[in-house]
Amino acid sequence: MAKQSIVPFGPQHPVLPEPVHLDLVLEDEVVVKAVPSIGFVHRGLEKLVETKDFKEYVYIAERVCGICSFGHGMGYCQSVEHILGVEVPRRADYLRTIWMEMSRIHSHLLWLGLLADAMGFESLFMQSWRLREKILDMFDATTGGRIIFSVNCIGGVLKDMDNGMLRRLVETLDSIERDLRPLADTFLQDYTVGTRLIGLGVLKGEDATLAGAVGPMLRASGVGYDARQLGYAAYNDLDFAPVTAQEGDSYARCQVRIQEIYQSIRLIRQAADKIPNGPISVPVKGNPNGEYFQRIEQPRGEAVYYVKGSGGKFIDRFRLRTPTTSNIPPMLDMLKGCQLADVPLLILTIDPCISCTER
Amino acid sequence: MAKLAKSPWLLHYDGSSCNGCDIEVLACTTPVYDIERFGIINTGDPFQADILLITGGINHQSEAVVKQIYSQMPDPKVVVAVGICACTGGVFKDCYNIKGGVDTVIPVDVYVPGCAARPQAIIDGVVKALEILQQKREAFLARRA
Ligand code: SF4
């Protein structure tokens, strides 16, 4: 048996924009075990519900993570609305769906860029992020923010889109779809990219389910599970099917995410067609008393929100299970037996969001 | 700026941010904002960096890491706190695990407020940091002479 050595990875590492630390146990160049240690961005947000008004807490919930901020706000609001028995206007549901799908496009493009960067393919990184700016411009135009939008409130949303804006959104999406084609071809057909992705970090469907993988990670292993099919917000009116791939390797994960960008574009088009007129929010009276459990599909996978209130202004407990938390165990399985040089790329393929995980 | 002796290199670390400011820092280096036109390159190595961009407040675990990175950077160096979290703690100020802004552990030269700080504001902050870097460099050379 070769001698074992331990290589520390992180917390400050060029590949990851966020700090995470792994101790990699190596035998020559092969990883035999990876031991994670986390907590570098733990802030203790869940505890803040005890000192912030439940309506104010929406803003904190959005700041759990800057990439899926819209989804976190929406998940929290939906849970509280269910406890209060508030019926959100249909138009607000549609607007939430549109913003949610825009977040997905933005998040997946961001990930594609980071993946290219991890492979050292600089121009592809720049191109992906250039494309992403278009969707950020639309966020800026519709909500006033590029990253943190603060458009969710208990009882609906705070901002509306008029018909001109919806048309502009659909036109922007057309141009994104056009520009994404050559990028997608590079990711999926380029020989060099293929050598870094194909057959790497294989996770079989059964193992993925057992280890608790969620989101694109699970769907790339051939399991067609997508929490959007539960039909929250306006998803029950829209027509879509989960995107899956069979191989379960890094290439499949890349493929699933690219297809999901196209899927999101189609979903927004459908929603922009069907969106009904009407108010965008309803007044909310009273304080939450009871508990509720909400699941939504974030760009990285299924997130679970749990809210418990006992009739006061402050909520007793807010719990959030983020997709990355459940994707870490399958990632550790994946890392076993891989080459040291592939570690950064494999960590990236789960699309880790550390600030979500540690809150 | 004209007197800039060399192209400064930039190091980015996430104190305990929500990620929002991090991706804006990265967005600064990509085509639309393109911080590289000032000769700035994003590096991952503290030993070669001149400007340290920190996003997010400082928590009890990242404190030691931030101090270490700061001490590894060669003199003269400047620190830019990006986002309101990094300036004061922001919305997370009341959290039990947050010590406060970056200036509670290392000296900060430029504060860029905003939640999330916009790329334009970040670039402005970095350009201000370049001036401070130049002053520090002159003072450093004068002290050595
Ligand atoms: S300032 Fe706002 S966007 Fe930036 S890290 Fe803090 S909470 Fe996130």
Tab-separated table of C-alpha atoms in Angstrom, chain A residues 11-14 17-19 37-45 47-48 51-52 59-60 62-67 106 110 114 117 122 125-127 129-130 132-133 136-137 140 144-148 300 352-356, chain B residues 11-34 36 43-46 55 57 59-62 65 69 72 84-85 91-98 115-120:
chain	number	residue	atom	x	y	z
A	11	PRO	CA	-10.749	27.613	2.591
A	12	GLN	CA	-9.314	30.279	0.329
A	13	HIS	CA	-9.057	28.594	-3.058
A	14	PRO	CA	-8.931	30.155	-6.525
A	17	PRO	CA	-15.642	32.041	-4.857
A	18	GLU	CA	-16.660	30.852	-1.413
A	19	PRO	CA	-14.690	29.315	1.425
A	37	SER	CA	-15.044	21.066	7.541
A	38	ILE	CA	-17.489	23.888	7.147
A	39	GLY	CA	-18.601	26.972	9.031
A	40	PHE	CA	-16.527	29.715	7.437
A	41	VAL	CA	-19.588	31.674	6.412
A	42	HIS	CA	-21.952	30.665	9.186
A	43	ARG	CA	-23.840	33.731	10.372
A	44	GLY	CA	-26.744	32.301	12.317
A	45	LEU	CA	-29.608	33.642	10.228
A	47	LYS	CA	-31.869	32.547	14.935
A	48	LEU	CA	-32.686	36.064	13.744
A	51	THR	CA	-35.736	39.217	17.028
A	52	LYS	CA	-37.136	40.376	13.685
A	59	TYR	CA	-35.344	40.622	3.691
A	60	ILE	CA	-33.121	38.428	5.822
A	62	GLU	CA	-33.453	36.734	0.761
A	63	ARG	CA	-29.944	37.302	1.988
A	64	VAL	CA	-29.364	33.664	2.856
A	65	CYS	CA	-27.761	33.419	-0.554
A	66	GLY	CA	-27.125	35.948	-3.262
A	67	ILE	CA	-27.628	33.577	-6.171
A	106	HIS	CA	-28.837	33.400	-14.151
A	110	LEU	CA	-23.033	31.548	-13.654
A	114	LEU	CA	-17.321	28.879	-13.220
A	117	ASP	CA	-12.952	28.849	-15.388
A	122	GLU	CA	-11.020	31.635	-19.896
A	125	PHE	CA	-15.982	31.810	-18.845
A	126	MET	CA	-16.111	35.376	-20.144
A	127	GLN	CA	-18.720	34.505	-22.770
A	129	TRP	CA	-20.844	35.735	-17.929
A	130	ARG	CA	-21.397	38.192	-20.742
A	132	ARG	CA	-25.580	36.382	-17.916
A	133	GLU	CA	-25.398	40.185	-17.843
A	136	LEU	CA	-29.196	40.708	-14.844
A	137	ASP	CA	-30.179	43.762	-16.882
A	140	ASP	CA	-32.487	45.465	-12.931
A	144	GLY	CA	-34.433	47.491	-9.459
A	145	GLY	CA	-31.726	45.162	-8.195
A	146	ARG	CA	-29.165	42.982	-9.883
A	147	ILE	CA	-28.594	40.410	-7.183
A	148	ILE	CA	-30.876	41.072	-4.242
A	300	ARG	CA	-29.426	23.786	-7.262
A	352	PRO	CA	-21.975	24.248	-4.315
A	353	CYS	CA	-23.477	27.225	-2.597
A	354	ILE	CA	-21.677	27.514	0.708
A	355	SER	CA	-23.474	30.529	2.059
A	356	CYS	CA	-26.808	28.690	1.661
B	11	LEU	CA	-7.283	38.911	-4.206
B	12	HIS	CA	-10.833	38.216	-3.215
B	13	TYR	CA	-11.995	36.528	-0.034
B	14	ASP	CA	-15.471	35.856	1.242
B	15	GLY	CA	-15.583	36.718	4.957
B	16	SER	CA	-19.087	35.485	5.610
B	17	SER	CA	-21.133	37.088	2.896
B	18	CYS	CA	-24.369	35.991	1.341
B	19	ASN	CA	-22.572	35.446	-1.932
B	20	GLY	CA	-24.270	38.405	-3.590
B	21	CYS	CA	-21.259	40.675	-3.350
B	22	ASP	CA	-18.915	37.855	-4.354
B	23	ILE	CA	-20.550	37.330	-7.676
B	24	GLU	CA	-20.582	41.077	-8.241
B	25	VAL	CA	-16.836	41.149	-7.611
B	26	LEU	CA	-16.454	38.372	-10.164
B	27	ALA	CA	-18.783	40.186	-12.551
B	28	CYS	CA	-16.353	43.126	-12.416
B	29	THR	CA	-13.715	41.003	-14.082
B	30	THR	CA	-15.968	39.892	-16.949
B	31	PRO	CA	-16.630	41.653	-20.268
B	32	VAL	CA	-19.313	44.192	-19.432
B	33	TYR	CA	-17.406	45.822	-16.557
B	34	ASP	CA	-13.916	44.587	-17.299
B	36	GLU	CA	-8.732	44.382	-16.378
B	43	THR	CA	-5.385	36.208	-8.565
B	44	GLY	CA	-5.897	33.418	-6.079
B	45	ASP	CA	-2.553	33.760	-4.362
B	46	PRO	CA	-2.152	36.070	-1.343
B	55	THR	CA	-17.026	40.702	1.128
B	57	GLY	CA	-18.776	40.465	7.794
B	59	ASN	CA	-17.395	35.557	11.908
B	60	HIS	CA	-15.523	33.633	14.526
B	61	GLN	CA	-14.208	31.062	12.118
B	62	SER	CA	-13.207	33.292	9.229
B	65	VAL	CA	-8.294	33.072	7.900
B	69	ILE	CA	-4.344	36.129	4.313
B	72	GLN	CA	0.681	36.817	3.828
B	84	ILE	CA	-22.542	46.860	3.613
B	85	CYS	CA	-21.870	43.595	5.461
B	91	VAL	CA	-28.297	42.987	8.031
B	92	PHE	CA	-26.333	40.293	9.808
B	93	LYS	CA	-25.048	42.584	12.534
B	94	ASP	CA	-27.365	41.073	15.140
B	95	CYS	CA	-26.441	37.489	14.327
B	96	TYR	CA	-24.752	35.628	17.152
B	97	ASN	CA	-21.860	34.512	15.001
B	98	ILE	CA	-20.960	37.866	13.456
B	115	CYS	CA	-26.336	45.517	-0.752
B	116	ALA	CA	-25.301	44.105	-3.107
B	117	ALA	CA	-22.577	46.608	-4.037
B	118	ARG	CA	-22.932	47.367	-7.732
B	119	PRO	CA	-20.027	46.602	-10.053
B	120	GLN	CA	-19.684	50.298	-10.836
